[in-house]
CSV table of C-alpha atoms and ligand atoms in Angstrom, one decimal:
chain,number,residue,atom,x,y,z
I,27,MET,CA,40.6,138.3,160.1
I,28,MET,CA,44.4,139.9,160.4
I,29,ASN,CA,43.2,142.7,162.7
I,30,ASN,CA,42.1,140.9,165.9
I,31,LEU,CA,45.5,138.4,165.3
I,32,THR,CA,47.9,141.4,165.4
I,33,ASN,CA,47.0,142.1,168.6
I,34,VAL,CA,48.7,139.7,170.2
I,35,PRO,CA,51.3,138.6,167.6
I,36,ILE,CA,53.9,135.7,167.9
I,37,VAL,CA,58.0,137.0,167.7
I,38,ALA,CA,59.7,133.9,166.0
I,39,LYS,CA,63.6,134.1,165.7
I,40,PHE,CA,65.7,132.0,163.6
I,41,GLY,CA,69.4,131.3,164.2
I,42,GLY,CA,72.2,131.1,161.5
I,43,THR,CA,72.2,127.6,161.1
I,44,SER,CA,68.5,127.7,160.0
I,45,LEU,CA,69.1,130.4,157.4
I,46,ALA,CA,72.5,128.8,156.2
I,47,ASP,CA,71.4,127.9,152.5
I,48,TYR,CA,68.0,128.6,150.5
I,49,SER,CA,66.6,125.1,151.8
I,50,ALA,CA,67.3,126.0,155.4
I,51,MET,CA,65.1,129.1,155.2
I,52,SER,CA,62.5,127.7,153.1
I,53,ARG,CA,62.0,125.3,156.5
I,54,CYS,CA,62.0,128.6,158.6
I,55,ALA,CA,59.0,130.4,155.7
I,56,ASP,CA,57.2,127.2,156.1
I,57,ILE,CA,56.8,127.3,159.7
I,58,ILE,CA,56.3,131.2,159.5
I,59,ILE,CA,53.3,130.3,156.6
I,60,ASN,CA,52.1,127.5,159.0
I,61,CYS,CA,51.4,129.9,161.9
I,62,PRO,CA,49.7,133.1,160.9
I,63,LYS,CA,50.3,134.5,164.2
I,64,SER,CA,53.9,134.7,164.0
I,65,LYS,CA,53.7,138.1,162.5
I,66,VAL,CA,57.2,139.3,163.3
I,67,VAL,CA,60.3,137.4,162.4
I,68,VAL,CA,63.9,138.2,163.8
I,69,VAL,CA,66.6,136.7,161.9
I,70,SER,CA,70.3,136.1,162.7
I,71,ALA,CA,73.0,136.6,159.9
I,72,SER,CA,73.7,133.2,158.1
I,73,SER,CA,75.8,130.6,159.9
I,74,GLY,CA,79.1,131.6,159.3
I,75,VAL,CA,78.6,135.2,158.1
I,76,THR,CA,79.2,137.1,161.5
I,77,ASN,CA,82.6,134.8,162.3
I,78,LEU,CA,83.7,136.2,158.5
I,79,LEU,CA,82.7,139.8,159.5
I,80,VAL,CA,84.0,139.6,163.1
I,81,GLU,CA,87.4,138.6,161.1
I,82,LEU,CA,87.5,141.7,158.8
I,83,SER,CA,86.9,143.9,161.9
I,84,THR,CA,89.6,143.2,163.4
I,85,GLY,CA,91.5,145.5,160.5
I,86,LYS,CA,94.3,142.7,160.4
I,87,LEU,CA,93.7,141.1,157.2
I,88,ASN,CA,95.5,142.2,154.3
I,89,GLY,CA,93.9,143.3,151.0
I,90,PRO,CA,93.9,139.4,149.4
I,91,GLN,CA,92.4,138.0,152.8
I,92,ARG,CA,89.8,140.6,152.7
I,93,THR,CA,88.5,140.0,149.4
I,94,VAL,CA,88.8,136.2,150.4
I,95,ALA,CA,86.5,136.6,153.5
I,96,ILE,CA,84.1,139.3,151.5
I,97,SER,CA,83.8,136.5,148.6
I,98,ASP,CA,82.9,133.9,151.1
I,99,ILE,CA,80.2,136.1,152.2
I,100,ARG,CA,79.0,136.7,149.0
I,101,ALA,CA,79.0,133.3,148.0
I,102,ILE,CA,76.2,132.3,150.7
I,103,GLN,CA,74.3,134.9,149.6
I,104,GLN,CA,74.8,134.0,145.8
I,105,LYS,CA,73.3,130.1,146.5
I,106,ILE,CA,70.2,131.8,148.0
I,107,ILE,CA,69.7,134.2,145.5
I,108,ASP,CA,70.3,131.5,142.7
I,109,ASN,CA,66.8,129.9,144.2
I,110,LEU,CA,65.4,132.8,144.1
I,111,ALA,CA,63.3,134.8,141.2
I,112,LEU,CA,64.6,138.5,142.8
I,113,SER,CA,63.3,141.9,141.3
I,114,ASP,CA,66.2,144.0,139.8
I,115,GLN,CA,65.5,146.2,142.8
I,116,VAL,CA,66.2,143.4,145.2
I,117,ILE,CA,69.1,142.3,143.4
I,118,GLU,CA,70.4,146.0,143.4
I,119,SER,CA,70.0,146.3,147.0
I,120,ILE,CA,72.1,142.9,147.7
I,121,SER,CA,74.8,144.6,145.4
I,122,HIS,CA,74.7,147.4,147.2
I,123,LEU,CA,75.1,146.0,150.9
I,124,LEU,CA,77.9,143.9,149.5
I,125,ALA,CA,79.5,147.0,148.0
I,126,GLN,CA,79.1,148.7,151.3
I,127,LEU,CA,80.7,146.0,153.4
I,128,SER,CA,83.5,145.9,151.3
I,129,ASP,CA,84.2,149.9,151.4
I,130,LEU,CA,83.6,149.4,155.0
I,131,SER,CA,86.4,146.8,155.7
I,132,ALA,CA,88.8,148.8,153.8
I,133,ALA,CA,88.0,151.6,156.0
I,134,ILE,CA,88.3,149.6,159.2
I,135,ALA,CA,91.8,148.1,157.7
I,136,LEU,CA,93.1,151.6,157.9
I,137,LYS,CA,91.4,152.6,161.5
I,138,PRO,CA,89.6,149.7,163.6
I,139,SER,CA,87.1,151.3,165.8
I,140,ALA,CA,84.4,149.5,168.2
I,141,LYS,CA,82.1,151.7,166.2
I,142,LEU,CA,82.9,151.1,162.9
I,143,THR,CA,83.1,147.1,163.6
I,144,ASP,CA,79.4,147.3,165.0
I,145,LYS,CA,78.6,148.8,162.0
I,146,LEU,CA,80.4,146.1,159.8
I,147,LEU,CA,79.0,143.4,162.0
I,148,SER,CA,75.0,144.5,161.0
I,149,PHE,CA,75.6,143.3,157.2
I,150,GLY,CA,74.9,139.8,158.1
I,151,GLU,CA,71.9,140.3,159.4
I,152,ARG,CA,70.8,143.1,157.0
I,153,LEU,CA,71.6,140.6,154.4
I,154,SER,CA,70.0,137.4,155.6
I,155,SER,CA,66.6,139.7,156.6
I,156,THR,CA,66.6,140.9,152.9
I,157,LEU,CA,67.0,137.2,151.8
I,158,PHE,CA,64.4,135.9,154.0
I,159,THR,CA,62.0,138.3,152.9
I,160,GLN,CA,62.2,137.4,149.4
I,161,VAL,CA,61.7,134.0,150.6
I,162,LEU,CA,58.5,134.2,152.3
I,163,ILE,CA,57.4,136.3,149.4
I,164,GLY,CA,58.3,133.6,147.0
I,165,LYS,CA,55.9,131.3,148.9
I,166,GLY,CA,53.0,134.0,148.4
I,167,ALA,CA,53.3,135.3,151.9
I,168,SER,CA,53.0,139.1,152.2
I,169,ALA,CA,56.4,139.9,153.7
I,170,VAL,CA,57.9,143.5,154.7
I,171,TYR,CA,61.9,144.3,155.0
I,172,PHE,CA,62.0,146.1,158.3
I,173,ASP,CA,65.2,147.9,159.4
I,174,VAL,CA,65.1,147.2,163.4
I,175,ARG,CA,67.7,150.1,164.0
I,176,ASP,CA,64.5,152.2,163.6
I,177,VAL,CA,63.2,150.6,166.8
I,178,LEU,CA,66.0,148.7,168.9
I,179,ARG,CA,67.3,152.1,170.5
I,180,THR,CA,70.7,151.2,172.8
I,181,ASP,CA,73.1,153.3,174.3
I,182,SER,CA,76.4,153.7,172.5
I,183,HIS,CA,78.7,151.2,174.2
I,184,PHE,CA,79.6,149.5,171.0
I,185,GLY,CA,80.0,145.6,170.9
I,186,LYS,CA,77.6,145.1,174.1
I,187,ALA,CA,75.0,148.2,173.9
I,188,GLN,CA,72.3,148.0,176.4
I,189,PRO,CA,69.1,148.4,175.4
I,190,GLN,CA,66.9,151.2,176.5
I,191,VAL,CA,63.7,149.6,177.1
I,192,GLY,CA,61.3,152.6,177.5
I,193,ALA,CA,62.2,154.1,174.0
I,194,ILE,CA,62.0,150.5,172.4
I,195,ASN,CA,58.5,150.2,173.6
I,196,GLN,CA,57.5,153.7,172.0
I,197,LEU,CA,59.3,153.3,169.1
I,198,VAL,CA,58.1,149.8,168.4
I,199,SER,CA,54.3,151.1,168.9
I,200,GLU,CA,54.8,153.8,166.6
I,201,ARG,CA,56.7,152.5,163.6
I,202,LEU,CA,56.6,148.8,163.7
I,203,THR,CA,53.3,147.6,165.1
I,204,PRO,CA,51.0,149.5,162.5
I,205,LEU,CA,53.2,147.4,159.9
I,206,LEU,CA,51.6,144.3,161.4
I,207,ALA,CA,47.9,144.7,160.0
I,208,ASP,CA,48.6,143.6,156.7
I,209,ASN,CA,52.1,142.4,157.0
I,210,ILE,CA,54.7,139.8,157.9
I,211,VAL,CA,57.7,142.1,159.5
I,212,VAL,CA,60.8,140.7,158.8
I,213,THR,CA,63.9,142.3,160.7
I,214,GLN,CA,67.2,141.9,162.4
I,215,GLY,CA,68.2,140.5,165.4
I,216,PHE,CA,71.9,141.3,167.3
I,217,ILE,CA,71.8,145.2,165.9
I,218,GLY,CA,70.1,148.0,167.2
I,219,ALA,CA,71.1,152.1,166.8
I,220,ASP,CA,72.3,154.7,169.6
I,221,PRO,CA,70.6,158.0,170.0
I,222,SER,CA,72.4,159.6,167.3
I,223,GLY,CA,71.6,156.7,164.8
I,224,ALA,CA,75.2,155.1,164.6
I,225,THR,CA,74.5,151.2,164.7
I,226,THR,CA,75.4,149.1,167.6
I,227,THR,CA,75.2,145.2,168.5
I,228,LEU,CA,74.0,143.7,171.3
I,229,GLY,CA,76.7,141.2,171.7
I,230,ARG,CA,77.4,138.0,169.9
I,231,GLY,CA,74.6,135.5,169.7
I,232,GLY,CA,72.1,138.6,170.5
I,233,SER,CA,69.3,137.7,168.0
I,234,ASP,CA,67.2,136.0,170.9
I,235,TYR,CA,67.6,138.8,173.0
I,236,SER,CA,66.6,141.1,170.0
I,237,ALA,CA,63.4,138.8,169.7
I,238,ALA,CA,62.9,139.0,173.4
I,239,LEU,CA,63.1,142.6,173.3
I,240,LEU,CA,60.4,143.0,170.6
I,241,GLY,CA,58.3,140.5,172.2
I,242,GLU,CA,58.4,142.8,174.8
I,243,ALA,CA,57.5,145.9,173.2
I,244,LEU,CA,54.5,144.2,171.3
I,245,GLY,CA,53.2,142.4,174.2
I,246,ALA,CA,53.5,139.4,172.3
I,247,GLU,CA,52.0,135.8,173.0
I,248,GLN,CA,54.9,134.1,172.9
I,249,ILE,CA,58.7,133.9,171.5
I,250,ASN,CA,59.4,131.5,169.4
I,251,ILE,CA,63.0,130.5,169.4
I,252,TRP,CA,63.9,128.5,166.3
I,253,THR,CA,67.5,126.7,166.5
I,254,ASP,CA,68.9,123.5,165.2
I,255,VAL,CA,68.1,121.7,168.4
I,256,SER,CA,64.7,120.4,169.6
I,257,GLY,CA,64.7,122.6,172.7
I,258,ILE,CA,66.5,122.8,176.1
I,259,PHE,CA,68.0,119.7,177.0
I,260,THR,CA,69.0,118.1,180.5
I,261,THR,CA,72.7,118.8,179.9
I,262,ASP,CA,74.8,119.2,176.8
I,263,PRO,CA,74.1,116.3,174.6
I,264,ARG,CA,77.6,116.2,173.6
I,265,ILE,CA,78.4,115.2,177.1
I,266,THR,CA,76.0,112.2,177.1
I,267,ASP,CA,73.5,110.8,174.7
I,268,GLN,CA,71.5,110.3,177.9
I,269,ALA,CA,70.5,114.2,177.5
I,270,ARG,CA,66.8,114.9,176.5
I,271,ALA,CA,64.9,117.7,175.5
I,272,ILE,CA,62.8,119.4,178.5
I,273,GLU,CA,59.3,119.7,178.0
I,274,GLU,CA,58.8,122.7,180.1
I,275,ILE,CA,60.8,124.9,182.6
I,276,SER,CA,60.5,127.8,184.4
I,277,PHE,CA,61.9,131.3,184.1
I,278,ASN,CA,63.9,131.0,187.2
I,279,GLU,CA,65.3,127.7,186.4
I,280,ALA,CA,66.2,128.6,182.8
I,281,ALA,CA,67.6,131.8,183.8
I,282,GLU,CA,69.9,129.8,186.1
I,283,MET,CA,71.1,127.6,183.2
I,284,ALA,CA,71.8,130.5,180.8
I,285,THR,CA,74.0,131.9,183.8
I,286,PHE,CA,75.5,128.6,184.6
I,287,GLY,CA,76.7,127.7,180.7
I,288,ALA,CA,73.9,125.9,178.9
I,289,LYS,CA,74.3,127.7,175.2
I,290,VAL,CA,70.9,127.5,173.9
I,291,LEU,CA,69.7,131.0,175.1
I,292,HIS,CA,71.5,134.4,175.0
I,293,PRO,CA,71.7,135.0,178.9
I,294,SER,CA,69.5,138.2,178.7
I,295,THR,CA,66.4,136.8,176.9
I,296,LEU,CA,64.5,135.6,179.4
I,297,VAL,CA,64.9,139.2,181.0
I,298,PRO,CA,62.4,140.9,178.6
I,299,ALA,CA,60.0,137.6,178.9
I,300,MET,CA,60.0,137.7,182.4
I,301,ARG,CA,59.0,141.2,182.8
I,302,LYS,CA,55.9,140.7,180.4
I,303,ASN,CA,55.6,137.6,181.2
I,304,ILE,CA,55.9,136.1,177.7
I,305,PRO,CA,56.2,132.6,177.6
I,306,VAL,CA,59.2,131.6,175.3
I,307,PHE,CA,59.5,128.3,173.2
I,308,VAL,CA,62.8,127.1,172.1
I,309,GLY,CA,62.3,124.4,168.9
I,310,SER,CA,64.2,122.9,166.1
I,311,THR,CA,63.6,124.1,162.3
I,312,LEU,CA,65.0,120.6,161.5
I,313,ASN,CA,62.0,119.1,162.9
I,314,PRO,CA,59.3,121.5,164.1
I,315,GLN,CA,56.8,118.9,164.9
I,316,ALA,CA,58.8,117.3,167.3
I,317,GLY,CA,57.9,120.1,169.8
I,318,GLY,CA,60.6,121.5,172.3
I,319,THR,CA,60.7,123.5,175.2
I,320,ILE,CA,58.2,125.8,177.0
I,321,VAL,CA,59.9,128.4,179.1
I,322,ARG,CA,57.2,130.2,181.1
I,323,ASN,CA,56.2,131.6,184.5
I,324,GLN,CA,54.5,128.9,186.0
I,325,THR,CA,55.1,124.8,184.9
I,326,ASN,CA,53.0,122.3,185.4
I,327,THR,CA,55.9,120.2,187.4
I,328,GLN,CA,58.4,121.3,189.4
I,329,PRO,CA,61.0,118.5,189.8
I,330,VAL,CA,63.6,118.7,192.3
I,331,TYR,CA,66.4,118.1,189.2
I,332,ARG,CA,65.4,119.6,186.0
I,333,ALA,CA,69.0,120.0,184.2
I,334,ILE,CA,72.9,119.8,184.8
I,335,ALA,CA,74.6,122.9,183.2
I,336,LEU,CA,78.7,122.9,183.1
I,337,ARG,CA,80.8,125.9,182.6
I,338,ARG,CA,84.5,125.5,182.0
I,339,HIS,CA,87.7,127.8,182.7
I,340,GLN,CA,86.6,128.5,186.1
I,341,THR,CA,89.4,130.8,188.2
I,342,LEU,CA,88.5,130.3,191.9
I,343,VAL,CA,90.6,133.1,194.1
I,344,THR,CA,91.0,132.5,197.6
I,345,VAL,CA,92.0,135.3,200.0
I,346,THR,CA,93.2,134.3,203.5
I,347,SER,CA,94.0,137.0,206.2
I,348,MET,CA,94.5,136.0,209.7
I,349,ASP,CA,94.1,139.6,210.7
I,350,MET,CA,90.4,139.1,210.1
I,351,LEU,CA,89.7,136.8,212.8
I,352,HIS,CA,86.8,138.5,214.5
I,353,ALA,CA,87.6,141.6,212.9
I,354,PRO,CA,84.6,143.3,210.9
I,355,GLY,CA,85.0,144.3,207.1
I,356,PHE,CA,87.1,141.4,205.9
I,357,LEU,CA,84.0,141.0,203.1
I,358,ALA,CA,83.6,144.1,202.5
I,359,ARG,CA,86.6,144.8,201.6
I,360,VAL,CA,87.0,142.3,199.0
I,361,PHE,CA,84.0,142.7,197.1
I,362,THR,CA,84.6,146.6,197.4
I,363,LEU,CA,87.6,145.9,195.0
I,364,LEU,CA,85.8,143.8,192.9
I,365,ALA,CA,83.4,146.4,192.6
I,366,LYS,CA,86.1,149.2,191.7
I,367,HIS,CA,87.7,146.9,189.0
I,368,ASN,CA,84.3,146.2,187.6
I,369,LEU,CA,84.1,142.2,187.7
I,370,SER,CA,81.3,140.2,189.2
I,371,VAL,CA,81.2,137.5,191.2
I,372,ASP,CA,79.8,134.3,190.9
I,373,LEU,CA,80.4,131.6,193.7
I,374,VAL,CA,81.5,132.3,196.8
I,375,THR,CA,82.2,130.5,200.2
I,376,THR,CA,83.6,131.9,203.2
I,377,SER,CA,85.4,131.0,206.7
I,378,GLU,CA,86.7,133.1,209.2
I,379,ILE,CA,89.8,134.0,207.5
I,380,SER,CA,89.2,133.2,204.3
I,381,ILE,CA,86.9,133.8,201.2
I,382,ALA,CA,87.0,131.8,198.2
I,383,LEU,CA,85.3,133.0,194.9
I,384,THR,CA,84.9,132.7,191.4
I,385,ILE,CA,84.6,135.6,188.9
I,386,ASP,CA,82.1,135.6,186.3
I,387,SER,CA,84.1,135.6,182.9
I,388,THR,CA,81.1,135.4,180.6
I,389,GLY,CA,82.6,136.9,177.3
I,390,SER,CA,85.9,136.1,178.3
I,391,GLU,CA,86.8,133.0,176.1
I,392,SER,CA,90.0,132.1,178.4
I,393,GLY,CA,87.9,132.3,181.4
I,394,GLY,CA,88.3,134.0,184.6
I,395,ARG,CA,92.2,134.0,184.6
I,396,ALA,CA,92.2,136.7,182.0
I,397,ILE,CA,90.3,139.2,183.8
I,398,LEU,CA,92.4,139.6,187.0
I,399,THR,CA,94.4,141.9,186.2
I,400,PRO,CA,98.1,142.7,187.8
I,401,GLU,CA,96.7,145.8,189.9
I,402,LEU,CA,93.6,143.7,191.0
I,403,LEU,CA,95.8,141.2,192.5
I,404,ALA,CA,97.9,143.6,194.0
I,405,GLU,CA,95.2,145.6,195.8
I,406,LEU,CA,93.6,141.9,196.9
I,407,ARG,CA,97.3,141.3,198.4
I,408,ASP,CA,97.2,144.0,200.6
I,409,VAL,CA,94.2,142.7,202.2
I,410,GLY,CA,95.2,139.0,202.6
I,411,GLN,CA,97.2,136.4,201.3
I,412,VAL,CA,95.8,135.3,197.5
I,413,THR,CA,95.9,132.0,195.7
I,414,ILE,CA,94.5,131.4,192.1
I,415,GLU,CA,93.2,128.0,191.1
I,416,GLU,CA,92.7,127.2,187.4
I,417,GLU,CA,91.2,124.7,185.2
I,418,LEU,CA,88.1,124.2,187.4
I,419,ALA,CA,84.7,123.6,185.9
I,420,LEU,CA,81.7,124.7,187.5
I,421,VAL,CA,78.9,122.3,187.5
I,422,ALA,CA,75.2,123.5,188.5
I,423,LEU,CA,72.4,121.2,189.6
I,424,ILE,CA,69.4,123.2,188.6
I,425,GLY,CA,65.7,122.5,189.7
I,426,ASN,CA,63.1,123.3,192.2
I,427,LYS,CA,63.2,123.7,195.9
I,428,ILE,CA,67.0,122.1,196.0
I,429,ASP,CA,67.5,124.0,198.9
I,430,SER,CA,64.9,122.3,201.2
I,431,SER,CA,65.3,118.6,199.4
I,432,TYR,CA,66.1,115.4,201.7
I,433,GLY,CA,68.5,113.1,200.2
I,434,ILE,CA,70.6,115.4,197.6
I,435,GLY,CA,74.0,115.0,200.0
I,436,THR,CA,73.4,111.5,199.6
I,437,ARG,CA,72.7,111.4,195.7
I,438,LEU,CA,75.2,113.6,194.6
I,439,PHE,CA,78.2,112.7,196.9
I,440,GLY,CA,77.1,109.0,196.5
I,441,ALA,CA,77.8,109.5,192.5
I,442,LEU,CA,81.2,111.9,192.9
I,443,SER,CA,82.6,109.5,195.7
I,444,ASP,CA,85.7,109.6,194.1
I,445,VAL,CA,85.9,113.2,192.9
I,446,ASN,CA,87.5,116.1,194.6
I,447,VAL,CA,84.6,118.8,194.9
I,448,ARG,CA,86.5,121.9,195.1
I,449,LEU,CA,84.1,124.1,196.8
I,450,ILE,CA,80.3,123.9,197.1
I,451,CYS,CA,77.8,126.7,196.7
I,452,HIS,CA,74.1,125.4,198.2
I,453,GLY,CA,71.4,127.0,199.9
I,454,ALA,CA,71.1,130.6,198.7
I,455,SER,CA,69.1,129.7,195.8
I,456,GLN,CA,66.5,127.1,196.0
I,457,HIS,CA,66.8,126.4,192.2
I,458,ASN,CA,70.4,125.6,191.9
I,459,LEU,CA,73.5,123.9,193.4
I,460,CYS,CA,76.7,124.1,192.1
I,461,PHE,CA,80.0,122.9,192.7
I,462,LEU,CA,83.7,123.1,191.3
I,463,VAL,CA,85.7,120.1,190.1
I,464,ASP,CA,88.8,119.6,188.1
I,465,ASP,CA,88.2,120.5,184.4
I,466,ASN,CA,89.3,117.5,183.2
I,467,VAL,CA,87.1,115.3,185.0
I,468,ALA,CA,84.1,117.7,184.6
I,469,SER,CA,82.6,115.6,181.5
I,470,ASP,CA,82.7,112.5,183.5
I,471,VAL,CA,81.3,113.8,186.4
I,472,VAL,CA,78.3,115.7,184.4
I,473,ASN,CA,77.8,111.9,183.0
I,474,ARG,CA,77.8,110.2,186.2
I,475,LEU,CA,75.5,112.6,188.1
I,476,HIS,CA,73.0,112.7,184.8
I,477,GLN,CA,72.6,109.0,185.1
I,478,GLN,CA,72.2,109.5,189.2
I,479,MET,CA,69.6,112.3,188.9
I,480,PHE,CA,67.6,111.5,185.3
I,481,SER,CA,67.7,108.0,184.7
I,482,LEU,CA,64.4,107.5,186.6
I,483,ASN,CA,61.6,109.4,184.6
I,484,SER,CA,61.7,111.7,182.2
I,485,GLU,CA,61.7,115.0,183.8
I,486,GLY,CA,64.0,113.9,186.6
I,487,GLN,CA,61.9,113.0,189.4
I,488,ALA,CA,63.3,110.7,192.0
T,510,LIG,N1,75.1,136.9,163.9
T,510,LIG,C1,75.3,137.1,165.4
T,510,LIG,C2,76.3,136.1,166.0
T,510,LIG,O1,76.8,135.4,165.4
T,510,LIG,C3,73.7,137.2,166.2
T,510,LIG,C4,72.8,136.3,166.6
T,510,LIG,O2,73.0,134.9,165.6
T,510,LIG,O3,72.5,136.1,167.3
T,510,LIG,O4,76.5,136.2,167.1
T,511,MG,MG1,72.3,132.0,168.5
């Protein structure tokens, strides 16, 4: 019976909070056992572990501080182990991982490097996957541990490695697919290996992306992202208690949401899923029966308003040049400079003599300002007068046919009549309308807009 199921497995990924302790892991194991097609399980590190590893990787902790961090990591594992009847061999392999981790953090304290950091960060997922395999086995499942570095080939860009999809597809079919005939395979998210075998990572939160890459390589029926919220919400529930889970959303809409700040999925996750047209489900391990959100190519509904995303810490750069009145090449000069400095632009509006834009600051905690280097600003000043405005927030209204919907202006500006909307982008995409407001009014703006756009019916249709 297993053989025909293995042709189209489901890949299930569990996030850190779902693996925080034994009872959380046990809930995840039940989800896998209750869904026999879930043959590939991708795990994050238990919650808190990657943050501790990041601290260790800075090389800034002294000996006693390192000891504290490592014993915190050990304690998280130990609490799980206490609930399991493990063989000596498994206990030995966990002690071995912890000993290696301790040696490596001492080495990093002497000489930090991006390469050693990735190696260090990999221990979180290696520990959690070792233990989760045992939780499944403890419940009678036939589960095997699999080192994802055998198949998840990346380049050598430590800290944010790019997957090499062709190699991954081939390695998965040679090394992983054969295991599925008789086993549930438990493996690590977030980590990979470059062609020389050095451990790499895909960037924080990258386990979702790993699951999607493996799903793509396996031709999976579905990629299930299990987390601690029951799906993708109409907006951040911390902003308004009116926010609710969206039943279904298209790849395009969800990609816009991820780009514009919704934190549920790692922004690259949908790329492999879209390439192979594999639906992605997002649900909560705390309440698996509650359902969640399905992200797929075609949705049954195409409401004009599906969700509102908010991204804070935006920096608006305006370049103005009187010389450019009717002169060609102004925009080209600005964009050439940005490209030269490796910056990608998010929002743009232009007039005859000026251009206003926000810089994509994904991954920069302090937002756009930090990545505007003095060199870039000096070169931009050769093109024209440069103004920088900070502490702005980007609000993105996401949905369908937004570019050709009547009445959107009235609803939007009606709700925001007393707010200074600093910039608006509308018309390039049928899936979003974005604008900038002062950061300190952003939550209120989202709240009011949500009230205005989503209080009418469950899918936000007017
Ligand atoms: N453990 C990694 C992190 O915390 C990857 C992940 O959880 O997706 O960033
Ligand atoms: Mg995550």
